[in-house]
XYZ file of N, CA, C and O in Angstrom:
672
model
N -41.937 33.446 92.332
C -42.082 32.193 91.622
C -43.073 32.425 90.492
O -44.096 33.083 90.669
N -42.750 31.889 89.323
C -43.643 31.933 88.178
C -43.882 30.496 87.736
O -43.020 29.636 87.924
N -45.051 30.231 87.151
C -45.332 28.861 86.714
C -46.196 28.854 85.470
O -46.972 29.778 85.226
N -46.064 27.785 84.714
C -46.829 27.554 83.498
C -47.483 26.190 83.616
O -46.809 25.207 83.903
N -48.809 26.114 83.413
C -49.503 24.848 83.613
C -49.573 23.966 82.369
O -50.111 22.871 82.411
N -49.019 24.398 81.249
C -48.974 23.564 80.054
C -47.658 22.806 80.001
O -46.628 23.288 80.461
N -47.697 21.641 79.428
C -46.461 20.882 79.258
C -45.874 21.176 77.881
O -46.532 21.772 77.033
N -44.660 20.725 77.665
C -43.982 21.006 76.398
C -44.766 20.465 75.206
O -44.735 21.037 74.122
N -45.503 19.375 75.401
C -46.279 18.815 74.298
C -47.491 19.672 73.954
O -48.118 19.486 72.924
N -47.836 20.631 74.821
C -48.957 21.535 74.584
C -48.461 22.932 74.249
O -49.043 23.924 74.630
N -47.360 22.996 73.534
C -46.675 24.258 73.267
C -47.598 25.308 72.662
O -48.599 25.011 72.063
N -47.198 26.552 72.847
C -47.930 27.651 72.247
C -48.287 28.731 73.241
O -48.597 29.834 72.864
N -48.254 28.428 74.524
C -48.631 29.399 75.550
C -47.624 29.375 76.690
O -47.969 29.100 77.824
N -46.363 29.615 76.387
C -45.353 29.643 77.440
C -45.130 31.070 77.914
O -44.099 31.679 77.694
N -46.148 31.624 78.600
C -46.043 32.977 79.130
C -45.635 32.995 80.600
O -45.287 34.029 81.132
N -45.658 31.868 81.255
C -45.284 31.736 82.663
C -46.006 32.746 83.550
O -45.435 33.336 84.451
N -47.302 32.923 83.314
C -48.104 33.795 84.167
C -49.303 33.065 84.766
O -50.213 33.689 85.287
N -49.310 31.721 84.694
C -50.464 30.980 85.203
C -50.594 31.115 86.717
O -51.691 31.090 87.247
N -49.495 31.267 87.389
C -49.480 31.730 88.778
C -48.153 32.451 88.981
O -47.103 31.986 88.556
N -48.245 33.626 89.582
C -47.066 34.408 89.927
C -47.252 34.862 91.367
O -48.286 35.440 91.709
N -46.265 34.546 92.217
C -46.351 34.991 93.604
C -44.972 35.312 94.153
O -43.965 34.809 93.666
N -44.959 36.197 95.151
C -43.745 36.559 95.877
C -43.797 35.953 97.265
O -44.882 35.811 97.849
N -42.637 35.635 97.817
C -42.536 35.248 99.219
C -42.391 36.530 100.018
O -41.499 37.333 99.757
N -43.292 36.743 100.978
C -43.306 37.969 101.763
C -42.513 37.802 103.053
O -41.637 38.597 103.374
N -42.821 36.753 103.827
C -42.104 36.511 105.076
C -42.337 35.077 105.514
O -43.297 34.428 105.098
N -41.439 34.587 106.352
C -41.557 33.253 106.930
C -41.322 33.364 108.427
O -40.293 33.874 108.855
N -42.317 32.921 109.195
C -42.192 32.935 110.646
C -43.247 32.038 111.270
O -44.305 31.786 110.681
N -42.939 31.542 112.472
C -43.872 30.716 113.238
C -44.407 29.522 112.451
O -45.578 29.169 112.547
N -43.550 28.902 111.651
C -43.937 27.693 110.930
C -44.772 27.918 109.688
O -45.286 26.969 109.104
N -44.933 29.160 109.263
C -45.722 29.475 108.066
C -44.952 30.457 107.186
O -44.120 31.202 107.666
N -45.290 30.448 105.909
C -44.723 31.418 104.976
C -45.866 32.171 104.318
O -46.825 31.566 103.834
N -45.755 33.491 104.334
C -46.753 34.341 103.696
C -46.317 34.599 102.260
O -45.187 35.014 102.010
N -47.232 34.333 101.337
C -47.005 34.558 99.912
C -47.947 35.654 99.435
O -49.039 35.813 99.979
N -47.519 36.403 98.423
C -48.371 37.425 97.824
C -48.682 36.990 96.398
O -47.796 36.947 95.536
N -49.959 36.651 96.154
C -50.413 36.254 94.829
C -50.550 37.499 93.964
O -51.287 38.416 94.300
N -49.856 37.507 92.840
C -49.845 38.656 91.940
C -50.682 38.394 90.698
O -51.389 39.267 90.219
N -50.628 37.179 90.197
C -51.229 36.878 88.907
C -51.768 35.456 88.901
O -51.152 34.553 89.456
N -52.915 35.275 88.265
C -53.497 33.952 88.028
C -53.882 33.907 86.555
O -55.005 34.234 86.192
N -52.944 33.523 85.707
C -53.172 33.566 84.276
C -53.675 32.269 83.671
O -54.024 32.234 82.509
N -53.714 31.215 84.462
C -54.238 29.956 83.954
C -55.737 29.870 84.171
O -56.273 30.488 85.088
N -56.417 29.111 83.343
C -57.867 28.948 83.498
C -58.220 27.647 84.202
O -59.352 27.451 84.621
N -57.253 26.748 84.352
C -57.495 25.495 85.044
C -57.364 25.690 86.555
O -56.652 26.594 87.006
N -58.025 24.838 87.343
C -57.829 24.914 88.796
C -56.340 24.754 89.116
O -55.670 23.867 88.570
N -55.828 25.609 89.966
C -54.407 25.599 90.304
C -54.267 25.940 91.774
O -54.906 26.868 92.255
N -53.465 25.182 92.488
C -53.294 25.421 93.921
C -51.826 25.462 94.303
O -50.977 24.898 93.622
N -51.571 26.153 95.402
C -50.230 26.314 95.944
C -50.269 25.813 97.380
O -51.195 26.121 98.123
N -49.235 25.036 97.769
C -49.204 24.498 99.132
C -47.782 24.287 99.604
O -46.848 24.206 98.800
N -47.656 24.194 100.912
C -46.386 23.840 101.507
C -46.122 22.355 101.316
O -47.049 21.567 101.089
N -44.867 21.949 101.433
C -44.480 20.559 101.176
C -45.163 19.572 102.120
O -45.348 18.415 101.760
N -45.556 19.990 103.319
C -46.186 19.079 104.280
C -47.697 19.242 104.358
O -48.317 18.698 105.269
N -48.290 19.965 103.435
C -49.739 20.146 103.414
C -50.362 19.185 102.413
O -49.825 18.974 101.338
N -51.524 18.630 102.758
C -52.225 17.717 101.854
C -52.878 18.473 100.712
O -52.889 18.012 99.576
N -53.449 19.627 101.001
C -54.101 20.436 99.977
C -53.624 21.875 100.124
O -53.196 22.289 101.183
N -53.735 22.614 99.069
C -53.294 23.997 99.112
C -54.426 24.961 98.845
O -55.596 24.593 98.836
N -54.053 26.203 98.609
C -55.003 27.267 98.303
C -55.239 27.316 96.792
O -54.283 27.434 96.019
N -56.496 27.223 96.372
C -56.809 27.394 94.961
C -56.696 28.891 94.674
O -57.340 29.708 95.315
N -55.858 29.260 93.724
C -55.483 30.661 93.560
C -56.595 31.553 93.045
O -56.660 32.720 93.397
N -57.470 31.044 92.196
C -58.562 31.876 91.689
C -59.507 32.268 92.820
O -60.046 33.370 92.843
N -59.679 31.349 93.771
C -60.503 31.639 94.944
C -59.936 32.779 95.768
O -60.683 33.553 96.368
N -58.616 32.917 95.773
C -57.992 34.020 96.500
C -58.337 35.364 95.872
O -58.360 36.382 96.546
N -58.607 35.359 94.567
C -59.042 36.575 93.881
C -60.563 36.718 93.887
O -61.115 37.602 93.245
N -61.246 35.820 94.588
C -62.687 35.953 94.776
C -63.564 35.101 93.883
O -64.781 35.179 93.952
N -62.972 34.271 93.043
C -63.760 33.410 92.162
C -63.847 32.018 92.798
O -62.915 31.216 92.718
N -64.964 31.729 93.429
C -65.108 30.521 94.241
C -65.183 29.236 93.424
O -64.670 28.202 93.851
N -65.815 29.272 92.261
C -65.974 28.056 91.467
C -65.717 28.357 89.997
O -65.960 29.462 89.523
N -65.266 27.338 89.260
C -65.061 27.542 87.816
C -66.389 27.580 87.082
O -67.437 27.249 87.646
N -66.341 27.931 85.801
C -67.559 27.955 84.983
C -67.988 26.531 84.636
O -67.352 25.551 85.060
N -69.025 26.399 83.832
C -69.575 25.090 83.481
C -68.584 24.204 82.731
O -68.717 22.988 82.692
N -67.546 24.804 82.135
C -66.502 24.034 81.446
C -65.330 23.710 82.366
O -64.318 23.178 81.919
N -65.456 24.078 83.648
C -64.397 23.797 84.616
C -63.238 24.765 84.547
O -62.158 24.464 85.036
N -63.469 25.954 83.964
C -62.389 26.929 83.802
C -62.677 28.215 84.564
O -63.828 28.588 84.788
N -61.597 28.873 84.950
C -61.655 30.135 85.683
C -61.283 31.301 84.775
O -60.735 31.106 83.690
N -61.521 32.505 85.266
C -61.043 33.713 84.593
C -59.540 33.859 84.838
O -58.997 33.308 85.783
N -58.901 34.654 83.988
C -57.497 35.019 84.179
C -57.461 36.357 84.906
O -58.283 37.228 84.630
N -56.512 36.510 85.801
C -56.403 37.742 86.574
C -55.013 38.354 86.403
O -54.003 37.670 86.498
N -54.993 39.656 86.125
C -53.765 40.461 86.073
C -52.814 40.062 84.941
O -51.602 40.162 85.087
N -53.379 39.628 83.799
C -52.550 39.249 82.654
C -52.830 40.094 81.420
O -52.211 39.882 80.388
N -53.801 40.989 81.510
C -54.223 41.749 80.355
C -55.331 41.050 79.585
O -55.835 41.582 78.607
N -55.718 39.832 80.018
C -56.773 39.081 79.321
C -57.970 38.818 80.231
O -58.790 37.973 79.937
N -58.053 39.531 81.305
C -59.154 39.347 82.250
C -59.144 40.475 83.252
O -58.428 41.463 83.081
N -59.927 40.332 84.321
C -59.988 41.422 85.309
C -58.654 41.636 86.022
O -57.858 40.714 86.164
N -58.431 42.860 86.450
C -57.284 43.183 87.293
C -57.744 43.210 88.742
O -58.812 43.734 89.052
N -56.947 42.618 89.599
C -57.235 42.564 91.032
C -55.979 42.970 91.784
O -54.854 42.746 91.319
N -56.168 43.557 92.967
C -55.027 43.839 93.826
C -54.399 42.527 94.274
O -55.118 41.538 94.501
N -53.070 42.488 94.415
C -52.436 41.281 94.950
C -53.033 40.926 96.308
O -53.495 41.796 97.043
N -53.018 39.645 96.625
C -53.592 39.166 97.878
C -52.601 38.231 98.563
O -51.912 37.459 97.907
N -52.506 38.351 99.880
C -51.587 37.510 100.634
C -52.298 36.270 101.172
O -53.487 36.316 101.494
N -51.553 35.176 101.243
C -52.036 33.936 101.842
C -50.844 33.197 102.428
O -49.698 33.572 102.190
N -51.104 32.169 103.226
C -50.005 31.451 103.872
C -49.998 29.982 103.467
O -51.022 29.407 103.102
N -48.811 29.413 103.529
C -48.620 27.978 103.367
C -47.866 27.478 104.593
O -47.156 28.255 105.256
N -48.047 26.200 104.908
C -47.347 25.592 106.034
C -45.864 25.446 105.712
O -45.500 25.067 104.602
N -45.019 25.741 106.694
C -43.579 25.624 106.534
C -42.940 26.982 106.348
O -43.589 27.939 105.934
N -41.651 27.045 106.687
C -40.900 28.290 106.512
C -39.978 28.142 105.305
O -39.107 27.291 105.293
N -40.215 28.978 104.321
C -39.456 28.958 103.075
C -38.755 30.303 102.919
O -39.401 31.315 102.687
N -37.422 30.299 103.067
C -36.685 31.563 103.002
C -35.568 31.545 101.964
O -35.341 32.548 101.300
N -34.880 30.434 101.818
C -33.774 30.367 100.855
C -34.300 29.945 99.488
O -35.373 29.335 99.388
N -33.560 30.234 98.423
C -34.004 29.779 97.101
C -34.266 28.276 97.052
O -35.246 27.832 96.460
N -33.414 27.493 97.684
C -33.589 26.045 97.678
C -34.890 25.645 98.370
O -35.601 24.742 97.917
N -35.237 26.324 99.458
C -36.483 26.035 100.163
C -37.692 26.515 99.361
O -38.691 25.800 99.256
N -37.610 27.711 98.820
C -38.742 28.280 98.076
C -39.098 27.395 96.884
O -40.271 27.212 96.564
N -38.102 26.809 96.245
C -38.370 25.917 95.115
C -39.176 24.689 95.522
O -39.763 24.021 94.685
N -39.227 24.396 96.826
C -39.991 23.252 97.322
C -41.455 23.571 97.601
O -42.212 22.677 97.988
N -41.864 24.819 97.425
C -43.289 25.138 97.518
C -43.964 24.423 96.351
O -43.507 24.485 95.219
N -45.054 23.729 96.647
C -45.701 22.896 95.641
C -46.789 23.672 94.899
O -47.629 24.321 95.517
N -46.743 23.585 93.578
C -47.754 24.171 92.703
C -48.360 23.011 91.927
O -47.631 22.218 91.316
N -49.701 22.917 91.952
C -50.382 21.822 91.264
C -51.512 22.354 90.399
O -52.182 23.305 90.772
N -51.723 21.706 89.264
C -52.819 22.045 88.360
C -53.727 20.826 88.245
O -53.255 19.687 88.266
N -55.025 21.079 88.134
C -55.986 19.989 87.982
C -56.228 19.763 86.500
O -56.853 20.577 85.817
N -55.681 18.644 85.974
C -55.781 18.291 84.553
C -56.117 16.815 84.448
O -55.606 16.008 85.224
N -56.964 16.492 83.501
C -57.292 15.094 83.240
C -57.747 14.380 84.514
O -57.357 13.247 84.790
N -58.552 15.101 85.318
C -59.123 14.593 86.563
C -58.107 14.229 87.636
O -58.379 13.398 88.506
N -56.916 14.837 87.573
C -55.873 14.602 88.580
C -55.181 15.910 88.923
O -55.032 16.785 88.065
N -54.714 16.005 90.170
C -53.835 17.106 90.535
C -52.430 16.709 90.106
O -51.909 15.673 90.524
N -51.815 17.528 89.252
C -50.482 17.266 88.738
C -49.531 18.357 89.216
O -49.821 19.539 89.067
N -48.413 17.937 89.783
C -47.442 18.907 90.286
C -46.649 19.523 89.135
O -46.213 18.818 88.216
N -46.482 20.842 89.200
C -45.633 21.555 88.247
C -44.222 21.559 88.822
O -44.002 22.070 89.913
N -43.282 21.005 88.094
C -41.942 20.805 88.628
C -40.890 21.572 87.835
O -41.149 22.039 86.731
N -39.730 21.630 88.413
C -38.549 22.175 87.759
C -37.454 21.131 87.909
O -36.782 21.066 88.929
N -37.347 20.283 86.904
C -36.359 19.212 86.948
C -35.274 19.467 85.913
O -35.581 19.831 84.767
N -34.053 19.247 86.311
C -32.932 19.467 85.410
C -33.054 18.562 84.193
O -33.332 17.379 84.307
N -32.900 19.140 82.999
C -32.955 18.398 81.762
C -34.356 18.234 81.184
O -34.522 17.624 80.145
N -35.374 18.778 81.882
C -36.760 18.687 81.429
C -37.310 20.110 81.366
O -36.953 20.956 82.190
N -38.200 20.377 80.424
C -38.794 21.716 80.337
C -39.439 22.073 81.674
O -40.269 21.334 82.186
N -39.042 23.188 82.236
C -39.536 23.603 83.550
C -40.970 24.089 83.465
O -41.376 24.707 82.484
N -41.721 23.805 84.519
C -43.080 24.335 84.658
C -43.126 25.434 85.702
O -44.085 26.183 85.779
N -42.101 25.515 86.559
C -42.029 26.593 87.537
C -40.589 27.076 87.620
O -39.655 26.300 87.453
N -40.441 28.374 87.844
C -39.118 28.989 87.878
C -39.088 30.008 89.006
O -40.002 30.829 89.135
N -38.048 29.971 89.791
C -37.862 30.939 90.859
C -37.242 32.202 90.283
O -36.199 32.155 89.634
N -37.916 33.326 90.477
C -37.426 34.619 90.019
C -37.508 35.597 91.183
O -38.157 35.330 92.181
N -36.864 36.734 91.065
C -36.988 37.701 92.150
C -38.166 38.635 91.880
O -38.826 38.549 90.845
N -38.430 39.520 92.818
C -39.653 40.329 92.743
C -39.593 41.460 91.719
O -40.545 42.212 91.591
N -38.526 41.529 90.934
C -38.467 42.502 89.842
C -39.027 41.932 88.548
O -39.132 42.623 87.553
N -39.396 40.672 88.567
C -39.869 40.011 87.358
C -41.167 40.634 86.870
O -42.154 40.684 87.587
N -41.207 41.105 85.622
C -42.440 41.689 85.088
C -43.381 40.607 84.567
O -42.941 39.598 84.040
N -44.660 40.808 84.730
C -45.651 39.860 84.250
C -45.629 39.835 82.718
O -45.661 40.877 82.071
N -45.582 38.642 82.168
C -45.651 38.488 80.722
C -47.132 38.498 80.336
O -47.926 37.765 80.911
N -47.522 39.341 79.379
C -48.933 39.381 78.968
C -49.415 38.021 78.464
O -48.631 37.237 77.921
N -50.698 37.772 78.635
C -51.296 36.496 78.226
C -51.046 36.216 76.748
O -51.125 37.108 75.913
N -50.704 34.938 76.497
C -50.468 34.402 75.153
C -49.255 35.026 74.453
O -49.174 35.049 73.233
N -48.327 35.565 75.230
C -47.053 36.039 74.691
C -45.980 35.075 75.183
O -45.948 34.731 76.356
N -45.105 34.671 74.325
C -44.012 33.787 74.712
C -43.029 34.539 75.591
O -42.564 35.622 75.231
N -42.692 33.950 76.723
C -41.722 34.582 77.620
C -40.369 34.722 76.909
O -39.669 35.710 77.105
N -40.021 33.764 76.063
C -38.744 33.829 75.339
C -38.730 34.968 74.331
O -37.699 35.605 74.126
N -39.880 35.242 73.706
C -39.946 36.361 72.769
C -40.009 37.694 73.508
O -39.492 38.701 73.033
N -40.649 37.711 74.656
C -40.802 38.934 75.439
C -39.474 39.380 76.052
O -39.181 40.551 76.135
N -38.686 38.394 76.499
C -37.402 38.670 77.147
C -36.338 37.803 76.501
O -36.238 36.608 76.781
N -35.537 38.420 75.655
C -34.565 37.696 74.852
C -33.601 36.829 75.615
O -33.150 35.808 75.099
N -33.267 37.194 76.825
C -32.293 36.420 77.579
C -32.898 35.226 78.299
O -32.188 34.473 78.946
N -34.214 35.025 78.212
C -34.852 33.930 78.925
C -34.273 32.577 78.516
O -33.954 31.741 79.350
N -34.111 32.352 77.223
C -33.578 31.077 76.743
C -32.176 30.854 77.287
O -31.833 29.761 77.733
N -31.350 31.876 77.258
C -30.002 31.775 77.814
C -30.067 31.410 79.292
O -29.331 30.552 79.770
N -30.985 32.042 80.023
C -31.119 31.775 81.454
C -31.492 30.321 81.721
O -30.839 29.631 82.493
N -32.555 29.823 81.083
C -33.013 28.468 81.389
C -32.046 27.397 80.896
O -32.053 26.284 81.417
N -31.199 27.729 79.932
C -30.197 26.770 79.497
C -28.967 26.796 80.395
O -28.068 25.986 80.238
N -28.948 27.714 81.357
C -27.841 27.779 82.303
C -26.611 28.473 81.770
O -25.543 28.399 82.368
N -26.727 29.172 80.650
C -25.581 29.842 80.033
C -25.440 31.278 80.524
O -25.396 32.209 79.739
N -25.381 31.460 81.824
C -25.268 32.794 82.400
C -24.285 32.764 83.547
O -23.934 31.704 84.059
N -23.831 33.931 83.902
C -22.865 34.068 84.998
C -23.542 34.755 86.171
O -24.538 35.454 86.013
N -22.996 34.557 87.335
C -23.564 35.095 88.579
C -23.839 36.593 88.489
O -24.846 37.075 88.951
N -22.954 37.342 87.844
C -23.097 38.802 87.798
C -23.912 39.296 86.604
O -23.959 40.478 86.330
N -24.598 38.393 85.884
C -25.420 38.812 84.756
C -26.679 39.541 85.188
O -27.353 40.145 84.366
N -27.021 39.478 86.461
C -28.194 40.170 87.008
C -29.440 39.837 86.184
O -30.151 40.692 85.712
N -29.690 38.553 86.006
C -30.770 38.111 85.139
C -32.154 38.483 85.588
O -33.018 38.701 84.786
N -32.391 38.518 86.853
C -33.784 38.752 87.272
C -33.951 40.153 87.770
O -33.866 40.418 88.928
N -34.196 41.064 86.948
C -34.644 40.709 85.618
C -33.956 41.555 84.590
O -33.413 42.595 84.874
N -33.965 41.141 83.371
C -33.306 41.800 82.266
C -34.150 42.944 81.715
O -35.318 43.063 82.024
N -33.582 43.744 80.879
C -34.259 44.866 80.240
C -34.941 45.774 81.268
O -36.109 46.063 81.184
N -34.163 46.226 82.245
C -34.716 47.054 83.328
C -35.179 48.381 82.819
O -34.674 48.935 81.904
């Protein structure tokens, strides 16, 4: 799963690296996720659909609190420290693409936790990709980095296009 914490009205940073994680396994009512990247500077958390609060991702990389401006460092994007991926769990078993899309990602903006969604007909804030997806460097447009991205999000692809990921 990849996510971007900016909305379309805040265009300019659509790198989709604000949080990047893989689903590792689901068993005993929990799903283990592997956090790969934390490219956003705002507080961002991941949780299962039945959890009230989730894991703040920067804390998983060892940064317990934001700076005096309420912002965190970026991890594994080329614009901050590199850290080994770290595993964490969320409540619920998420195994199918339809289930995985229900994992909740929230960003703290304007004094509220706001869910990052993927709604048909609206600019997506989160996208389900497979584990071959390469991290887009900070402040690089995902559409410029991977030419087929626009085609993919517009739905103009076929099952055998092997989109995730292109330019192998």
